[in-house]
Coordinates of C-alpha atoms and ligand atoms in Angstrom, one line a residue:
X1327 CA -12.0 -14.3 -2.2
X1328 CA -8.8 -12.8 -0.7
X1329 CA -8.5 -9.3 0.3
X1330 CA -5.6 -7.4 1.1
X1331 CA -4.6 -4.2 2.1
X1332 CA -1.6 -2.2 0.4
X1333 CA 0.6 0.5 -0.1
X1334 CA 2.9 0.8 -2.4
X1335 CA 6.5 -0.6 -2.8
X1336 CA 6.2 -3.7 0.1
X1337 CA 2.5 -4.4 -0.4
X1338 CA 2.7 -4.6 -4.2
X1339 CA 5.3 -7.1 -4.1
X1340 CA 3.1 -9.9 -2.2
X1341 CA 0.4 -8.6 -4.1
X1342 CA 2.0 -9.5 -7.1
X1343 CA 3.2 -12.8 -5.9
X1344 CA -0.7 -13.8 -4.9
X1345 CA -1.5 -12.9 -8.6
X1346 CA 0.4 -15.2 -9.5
X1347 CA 0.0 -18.2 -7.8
X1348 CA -3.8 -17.7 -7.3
X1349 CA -5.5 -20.6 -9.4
X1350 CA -8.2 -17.4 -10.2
X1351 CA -6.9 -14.0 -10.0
X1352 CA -9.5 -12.4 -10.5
X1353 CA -10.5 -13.9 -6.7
X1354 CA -8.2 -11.3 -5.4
X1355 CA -9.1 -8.2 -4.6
X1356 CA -6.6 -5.1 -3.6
X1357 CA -7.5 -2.5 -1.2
X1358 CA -5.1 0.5 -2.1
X1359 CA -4.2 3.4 0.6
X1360 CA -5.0 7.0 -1.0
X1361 CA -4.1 9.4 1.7
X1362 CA -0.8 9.7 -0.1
X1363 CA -3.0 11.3 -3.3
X1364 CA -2.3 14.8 -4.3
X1365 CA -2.5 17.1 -6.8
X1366 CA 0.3 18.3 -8.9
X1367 CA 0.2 20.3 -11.8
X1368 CA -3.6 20.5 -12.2
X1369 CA -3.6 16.4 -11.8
X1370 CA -4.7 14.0 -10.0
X1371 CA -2.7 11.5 -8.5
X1372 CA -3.2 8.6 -6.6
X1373 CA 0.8 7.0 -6.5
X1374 CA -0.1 3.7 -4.4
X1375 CA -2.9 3.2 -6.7
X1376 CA -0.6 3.7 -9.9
X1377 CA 2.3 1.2 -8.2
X1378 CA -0.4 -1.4 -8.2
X1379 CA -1.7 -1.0 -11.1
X1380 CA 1.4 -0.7 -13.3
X1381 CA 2.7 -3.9 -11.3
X1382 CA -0.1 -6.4 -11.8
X1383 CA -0.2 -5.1 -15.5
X1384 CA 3.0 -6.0 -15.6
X1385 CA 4.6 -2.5 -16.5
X1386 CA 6.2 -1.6 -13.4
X1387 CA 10.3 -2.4 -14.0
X1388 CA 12.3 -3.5 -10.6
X1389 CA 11.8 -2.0 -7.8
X1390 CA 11.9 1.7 -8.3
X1391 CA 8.5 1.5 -6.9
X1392 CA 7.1 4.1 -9.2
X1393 CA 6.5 4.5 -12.9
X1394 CA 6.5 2.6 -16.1
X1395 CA 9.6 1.2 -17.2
X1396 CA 10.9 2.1 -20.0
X1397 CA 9.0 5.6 -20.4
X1398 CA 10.3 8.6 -22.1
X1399 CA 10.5 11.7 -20.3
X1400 CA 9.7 14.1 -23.5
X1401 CA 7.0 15.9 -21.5
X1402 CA 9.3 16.6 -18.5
X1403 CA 12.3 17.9 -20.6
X1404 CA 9.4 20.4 -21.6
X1405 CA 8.2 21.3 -18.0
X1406 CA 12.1 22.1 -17.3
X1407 CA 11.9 24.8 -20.4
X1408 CA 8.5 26.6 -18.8
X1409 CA 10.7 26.2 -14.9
X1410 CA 7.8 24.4 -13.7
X1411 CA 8.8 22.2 -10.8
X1412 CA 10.0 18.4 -12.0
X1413 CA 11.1 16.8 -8.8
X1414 CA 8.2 14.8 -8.9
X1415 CA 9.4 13.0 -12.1
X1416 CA 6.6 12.2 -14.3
X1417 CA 7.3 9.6 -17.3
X1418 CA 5.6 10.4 -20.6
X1419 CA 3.2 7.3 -20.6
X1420 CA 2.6 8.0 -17.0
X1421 CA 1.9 11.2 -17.6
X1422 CA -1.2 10.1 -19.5
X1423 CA -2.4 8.0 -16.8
X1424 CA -3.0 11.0 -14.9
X1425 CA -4.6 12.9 -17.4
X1426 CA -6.8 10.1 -17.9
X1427 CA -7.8 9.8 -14.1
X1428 CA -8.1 13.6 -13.9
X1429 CA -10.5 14.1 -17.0
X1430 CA -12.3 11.0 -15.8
X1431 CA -12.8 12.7 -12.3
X1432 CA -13.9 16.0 -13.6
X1433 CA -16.4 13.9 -15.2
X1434 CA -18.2 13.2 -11.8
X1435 CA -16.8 9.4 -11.9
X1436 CA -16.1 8.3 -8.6
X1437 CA -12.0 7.5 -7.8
X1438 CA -13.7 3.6 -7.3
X1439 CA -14.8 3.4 -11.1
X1440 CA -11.7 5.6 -12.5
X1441 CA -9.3 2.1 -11.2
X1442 CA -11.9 0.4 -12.5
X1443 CA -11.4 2.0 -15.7
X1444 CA -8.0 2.5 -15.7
X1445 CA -7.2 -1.4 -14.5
X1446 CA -9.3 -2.9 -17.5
X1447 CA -7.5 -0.7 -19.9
X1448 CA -4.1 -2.0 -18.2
X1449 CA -6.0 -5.7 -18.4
X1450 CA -5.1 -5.9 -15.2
X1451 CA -7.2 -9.3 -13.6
X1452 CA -7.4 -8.5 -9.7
X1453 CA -9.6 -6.0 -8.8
X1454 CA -8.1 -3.2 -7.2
X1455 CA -10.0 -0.5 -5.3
X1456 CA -9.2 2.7 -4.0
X1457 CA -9.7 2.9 -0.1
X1458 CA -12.4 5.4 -0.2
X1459 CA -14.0 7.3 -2.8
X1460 CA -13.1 10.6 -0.3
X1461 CA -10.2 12.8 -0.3
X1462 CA -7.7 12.2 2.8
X1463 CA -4.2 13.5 2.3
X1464 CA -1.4 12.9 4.6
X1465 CA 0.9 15.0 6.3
X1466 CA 3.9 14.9 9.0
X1467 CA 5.2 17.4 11.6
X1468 CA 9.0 17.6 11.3
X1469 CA 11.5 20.2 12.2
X1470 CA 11.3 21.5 9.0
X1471 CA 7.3 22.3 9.3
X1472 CA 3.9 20.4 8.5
X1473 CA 4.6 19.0 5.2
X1474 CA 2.3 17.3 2.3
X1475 CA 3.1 13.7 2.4
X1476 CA 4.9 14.0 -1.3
X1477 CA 7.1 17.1 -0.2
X1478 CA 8.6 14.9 2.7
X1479 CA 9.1 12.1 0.8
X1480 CA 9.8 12.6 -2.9
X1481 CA 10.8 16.3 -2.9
X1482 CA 13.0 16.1 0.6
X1483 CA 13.6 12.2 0.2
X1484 CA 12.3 11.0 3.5
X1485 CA 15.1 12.1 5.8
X1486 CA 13.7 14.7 7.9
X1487 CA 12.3 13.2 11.6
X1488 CA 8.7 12.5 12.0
X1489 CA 7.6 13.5 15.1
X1490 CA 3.6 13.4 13.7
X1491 CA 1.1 12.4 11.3
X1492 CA -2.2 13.5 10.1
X1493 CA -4.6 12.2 7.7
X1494 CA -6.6 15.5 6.9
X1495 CA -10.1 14.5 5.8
X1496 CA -10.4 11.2 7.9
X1497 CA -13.2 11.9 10.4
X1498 CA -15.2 12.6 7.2
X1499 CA -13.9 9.1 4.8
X1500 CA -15.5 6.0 5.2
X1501 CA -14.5 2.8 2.9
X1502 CA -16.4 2.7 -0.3
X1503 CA -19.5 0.3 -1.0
X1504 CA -16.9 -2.1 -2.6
X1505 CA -14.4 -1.9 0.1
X1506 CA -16.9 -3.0 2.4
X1507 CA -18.4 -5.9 0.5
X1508 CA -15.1 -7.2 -0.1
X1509 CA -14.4 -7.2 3.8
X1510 CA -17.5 -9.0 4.5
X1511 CA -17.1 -11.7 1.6
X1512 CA -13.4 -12.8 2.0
X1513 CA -12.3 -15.9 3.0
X1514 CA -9.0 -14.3 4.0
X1515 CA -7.4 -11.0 4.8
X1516 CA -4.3 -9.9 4.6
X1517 CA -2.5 -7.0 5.6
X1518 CA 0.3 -6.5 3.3
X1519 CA 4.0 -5.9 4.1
X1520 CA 3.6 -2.1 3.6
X1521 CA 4.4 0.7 6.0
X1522 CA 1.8 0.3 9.3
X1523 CA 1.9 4.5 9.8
X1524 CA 1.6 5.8 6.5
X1525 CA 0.3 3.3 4.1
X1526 CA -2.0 0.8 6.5
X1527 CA -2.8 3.4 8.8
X1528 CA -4.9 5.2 6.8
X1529 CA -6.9 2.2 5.4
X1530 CA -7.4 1.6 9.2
X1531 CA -8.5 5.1 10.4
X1532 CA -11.2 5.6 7.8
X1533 CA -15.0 5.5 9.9
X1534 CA -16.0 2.1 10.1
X1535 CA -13.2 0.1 8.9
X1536 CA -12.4 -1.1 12.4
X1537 CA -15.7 -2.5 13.0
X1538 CA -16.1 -4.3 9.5
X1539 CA -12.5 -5.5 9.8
X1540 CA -13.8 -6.7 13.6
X1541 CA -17.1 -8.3 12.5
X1542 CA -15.6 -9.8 9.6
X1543 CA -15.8 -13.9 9.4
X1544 CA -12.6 -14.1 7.1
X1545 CA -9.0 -15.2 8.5
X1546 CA -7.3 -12.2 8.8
X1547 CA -3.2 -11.9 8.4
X1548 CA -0.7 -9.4 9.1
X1549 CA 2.7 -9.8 7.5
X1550 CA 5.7 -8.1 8.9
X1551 CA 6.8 -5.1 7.1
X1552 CA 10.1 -5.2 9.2
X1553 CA 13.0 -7.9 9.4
X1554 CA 15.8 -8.3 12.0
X1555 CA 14.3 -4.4 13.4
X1556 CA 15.0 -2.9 9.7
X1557 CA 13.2 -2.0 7.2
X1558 CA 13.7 -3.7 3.5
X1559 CA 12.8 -0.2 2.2
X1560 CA 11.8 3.4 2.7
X1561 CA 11.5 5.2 6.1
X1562 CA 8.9 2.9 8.6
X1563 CA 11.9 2.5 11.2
X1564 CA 12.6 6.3 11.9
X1565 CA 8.9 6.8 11.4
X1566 CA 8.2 4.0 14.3
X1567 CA 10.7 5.8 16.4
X1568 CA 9.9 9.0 15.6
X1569 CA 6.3 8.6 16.8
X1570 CA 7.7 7.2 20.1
X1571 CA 6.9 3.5 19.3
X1572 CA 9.6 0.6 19.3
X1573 CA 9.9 -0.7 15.9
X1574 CA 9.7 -4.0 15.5
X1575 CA 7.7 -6.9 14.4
X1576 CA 5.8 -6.8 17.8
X1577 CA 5.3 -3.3 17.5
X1578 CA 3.5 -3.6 14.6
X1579 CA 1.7 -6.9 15.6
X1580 CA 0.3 -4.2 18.8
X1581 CA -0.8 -1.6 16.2
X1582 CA -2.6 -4.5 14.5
X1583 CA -4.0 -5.3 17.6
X1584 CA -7.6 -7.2 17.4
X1585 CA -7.8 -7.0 13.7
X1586 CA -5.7 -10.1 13.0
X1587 CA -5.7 -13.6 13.7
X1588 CA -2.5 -14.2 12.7
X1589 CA 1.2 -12.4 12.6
X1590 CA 3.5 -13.5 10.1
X1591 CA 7.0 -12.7 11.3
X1592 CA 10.2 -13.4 9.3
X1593 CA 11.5 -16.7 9.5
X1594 CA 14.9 -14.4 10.6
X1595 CA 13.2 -13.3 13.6
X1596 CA 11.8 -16.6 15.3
X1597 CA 13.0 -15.8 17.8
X1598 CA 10.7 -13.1 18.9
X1599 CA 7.7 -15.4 18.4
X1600 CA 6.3 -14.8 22.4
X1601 CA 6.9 -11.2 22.1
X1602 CA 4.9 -10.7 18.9
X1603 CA 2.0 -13.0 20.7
X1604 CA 3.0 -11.3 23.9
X1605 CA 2.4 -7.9 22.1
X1606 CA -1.4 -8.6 21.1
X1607 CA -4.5 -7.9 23.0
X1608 CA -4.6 -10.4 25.9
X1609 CA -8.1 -11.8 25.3
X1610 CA -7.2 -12.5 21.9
X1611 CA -2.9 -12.8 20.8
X1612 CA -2.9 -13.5 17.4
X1613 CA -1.2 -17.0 16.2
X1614 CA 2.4 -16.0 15.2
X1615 CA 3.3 -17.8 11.6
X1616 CA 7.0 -17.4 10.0
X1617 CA 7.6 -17.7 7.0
X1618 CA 10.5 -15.9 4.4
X1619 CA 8.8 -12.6 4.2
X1620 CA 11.8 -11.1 1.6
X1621 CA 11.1 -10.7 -1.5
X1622 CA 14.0 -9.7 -3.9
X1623 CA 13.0 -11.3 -7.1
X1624 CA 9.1 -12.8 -8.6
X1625 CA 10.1 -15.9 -7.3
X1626 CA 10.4 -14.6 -4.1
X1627 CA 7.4 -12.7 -4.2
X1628 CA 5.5 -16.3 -5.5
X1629 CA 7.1 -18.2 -2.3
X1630 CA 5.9 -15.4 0.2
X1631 CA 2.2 -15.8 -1.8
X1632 CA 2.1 -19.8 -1.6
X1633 CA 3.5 -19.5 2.1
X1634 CA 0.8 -17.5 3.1
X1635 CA -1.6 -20.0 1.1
X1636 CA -0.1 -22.7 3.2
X1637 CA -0.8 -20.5 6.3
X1638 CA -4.5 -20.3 5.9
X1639 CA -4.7 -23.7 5.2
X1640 CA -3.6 -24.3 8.1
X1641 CA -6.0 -22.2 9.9
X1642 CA -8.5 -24.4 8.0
X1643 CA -9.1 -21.7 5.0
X1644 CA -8.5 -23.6 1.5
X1645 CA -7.1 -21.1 -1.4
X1646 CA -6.6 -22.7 -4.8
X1647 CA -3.2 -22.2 -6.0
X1648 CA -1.6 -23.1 -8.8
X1649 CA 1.4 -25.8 -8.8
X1650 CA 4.2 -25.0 -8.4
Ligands
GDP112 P1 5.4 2.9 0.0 O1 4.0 3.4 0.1 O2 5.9 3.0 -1.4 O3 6.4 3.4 1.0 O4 5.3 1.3 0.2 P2 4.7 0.4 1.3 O5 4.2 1.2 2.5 O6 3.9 -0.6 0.7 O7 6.1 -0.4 1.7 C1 7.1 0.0 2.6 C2 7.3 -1.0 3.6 O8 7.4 -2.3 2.9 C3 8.6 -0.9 4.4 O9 8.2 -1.0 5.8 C4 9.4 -2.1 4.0 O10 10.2 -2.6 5.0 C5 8.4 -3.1 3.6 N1 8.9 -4.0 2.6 C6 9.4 -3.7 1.3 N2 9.9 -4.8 0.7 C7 9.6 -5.9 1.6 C8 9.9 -7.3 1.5 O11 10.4 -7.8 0.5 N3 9.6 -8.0 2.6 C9 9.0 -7.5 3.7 N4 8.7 -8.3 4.8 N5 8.7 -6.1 3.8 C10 9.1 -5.3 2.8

């Protein structure tokens, strides 16, 4: 089985990729941050989770990163009229997709079984699972105040500084019962291209994820969100810096620390090979890998999956793929 931890826009990508080239998909399993979950408009919504799902059901359009393509925005036009708030834009179809999850929760399912239920419906093969079943939101300290993860990033666009981040709720979330047998049953590991603050840190912070992630037998790999210092997308960079950390490949690789075996760094940025080793614990510097970590298209998101495949065969982990 492979495992792999995710955001939303980067992660999904490689995620999407592995689903395809897996010779069983349904051997992949996708461990999805929640701390960016909130409620809006009496719903519940779970955005990394949704970004998943609607990509591996194949609904997701290019890279907006959010929402069905091709949905209708009937029920927003509506919310205008009543001058409820629509800066979160919310589709017609995707709309429903929360109320589903919402009525589902009120129920007393847990947010584990509501994927469940909401993946089969999609026919979606992988299994994806919510971090934790608990609530842990995310918020950051700018000049502009504390703000809810979404305010900072839909509503204001991500361009106010981060000086500091808080994922309220974590001393009290641990990984669900499936997150954790999924940990201890992988072959392989992989952290995800996603943002290493906001999206990974959370899946790393909840209590006991370290330790299974330590005492776990799998190969576990880290692939660089950041090429040539830059982010392909969204605010990690000025996030890095704003937290006082340099942001690069090896400054990921060192938040990473003793949780991976091996770095995948762009093929761009060989040439910083000893410094991402360099930047690893010293009794154990992770094998640095490089492969072509961009993905602009599916093909590039297959290559990225296969190369990775190729990767752990190389640490002596066989995946079946499919040919190519
Ligand atoms: P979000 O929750 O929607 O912000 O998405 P993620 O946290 O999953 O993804 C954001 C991160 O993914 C950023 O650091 C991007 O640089 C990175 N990213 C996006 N696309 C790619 C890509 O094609 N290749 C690599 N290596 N990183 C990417």
């Amino acid at each position: 089985m492979i495992t792999v931890l995710c955001g939303g826009v980067g992660g999904v990508k490689l995620v999407d990729g592995l689903a395809a080239v897996l010779a069983d998909p349904s051997t992949l399993t996708v461990i999805v941050n929640t701390a960016d979950d909130w409620e809006y408009l009496g719903l519940s919504i779970s955005p990394d989770v949704d970004t998943v799902l609607y990509t591996l059901a194949g609904l997701a359009g290019d890279e907006r990163g959010w929402g069905i393509d091709g949905d209708t925005w009937t029920a927003l036009e509506m919310l205008k009229r009543y001058r409820l708030p629509t800066w979160f834009r919310l589709g017609d179809r995707d709309l429903a997709t929360h109320l589903a999850r919402t009525q589902w929760l009120r129920e007393g399912r847990r947010p584990t079984e509501v994927t469940a239920a909401l993946a089969s419906a999609l026919g979606v093969v992988p299994r994806v699972l919510p971090m934790t079943d608990a609530r842990v939101a995310t918020f950051v300290s700018t000049p502009a105040g504390r703000l809810p993860f979404q305010e900072y990033f839909v509503r204001r666009g991500a361009r106010d500084p981060v000086t500091g981040v808080e994922f309220e709720g974590i001393e009290h979330a641990r990984p669900s019962p499936e997150v954790l047998d999924a940990i201890r049953s992988s072959a392989v590991i992989i952290i995800a291209p996603s943002n290493p603050v906001v999206s990974i840190g959370p899946i790393l912070a909840l209590q006991g994820m370290r330790d299974a992630l330590s005492a776990s037998a799998a190969l576990r790999m880290a692939v660089t969100p950041l090429i040539g210092g830059t982010a392909v997308k969204g605010p990690t960079v000025e996030m890095l810096r704003g937290l006082g950390m340099r942001a690069d490949s090896a400054a990921v690789a060192a938040r990473y620390g003793r949780f991976i075996d091996v770095f995948v760094l762009d093929i761009r940025d060989r040439a910083l090979r000893d410094t991402v080793a360099a930047a690893g614990p010293p009794a154990q510097p992770p094998a640095v890998e490089c492969a072509d970590t961009l993905m602009t298209d599916p093909a590039g998101r297959r290559r990225l999956a296969r190369a990775l495949i190729d990767i752990a065969a190389r640490h002596g982990i066989e995946v079946a793929a499919t040919t190519a």
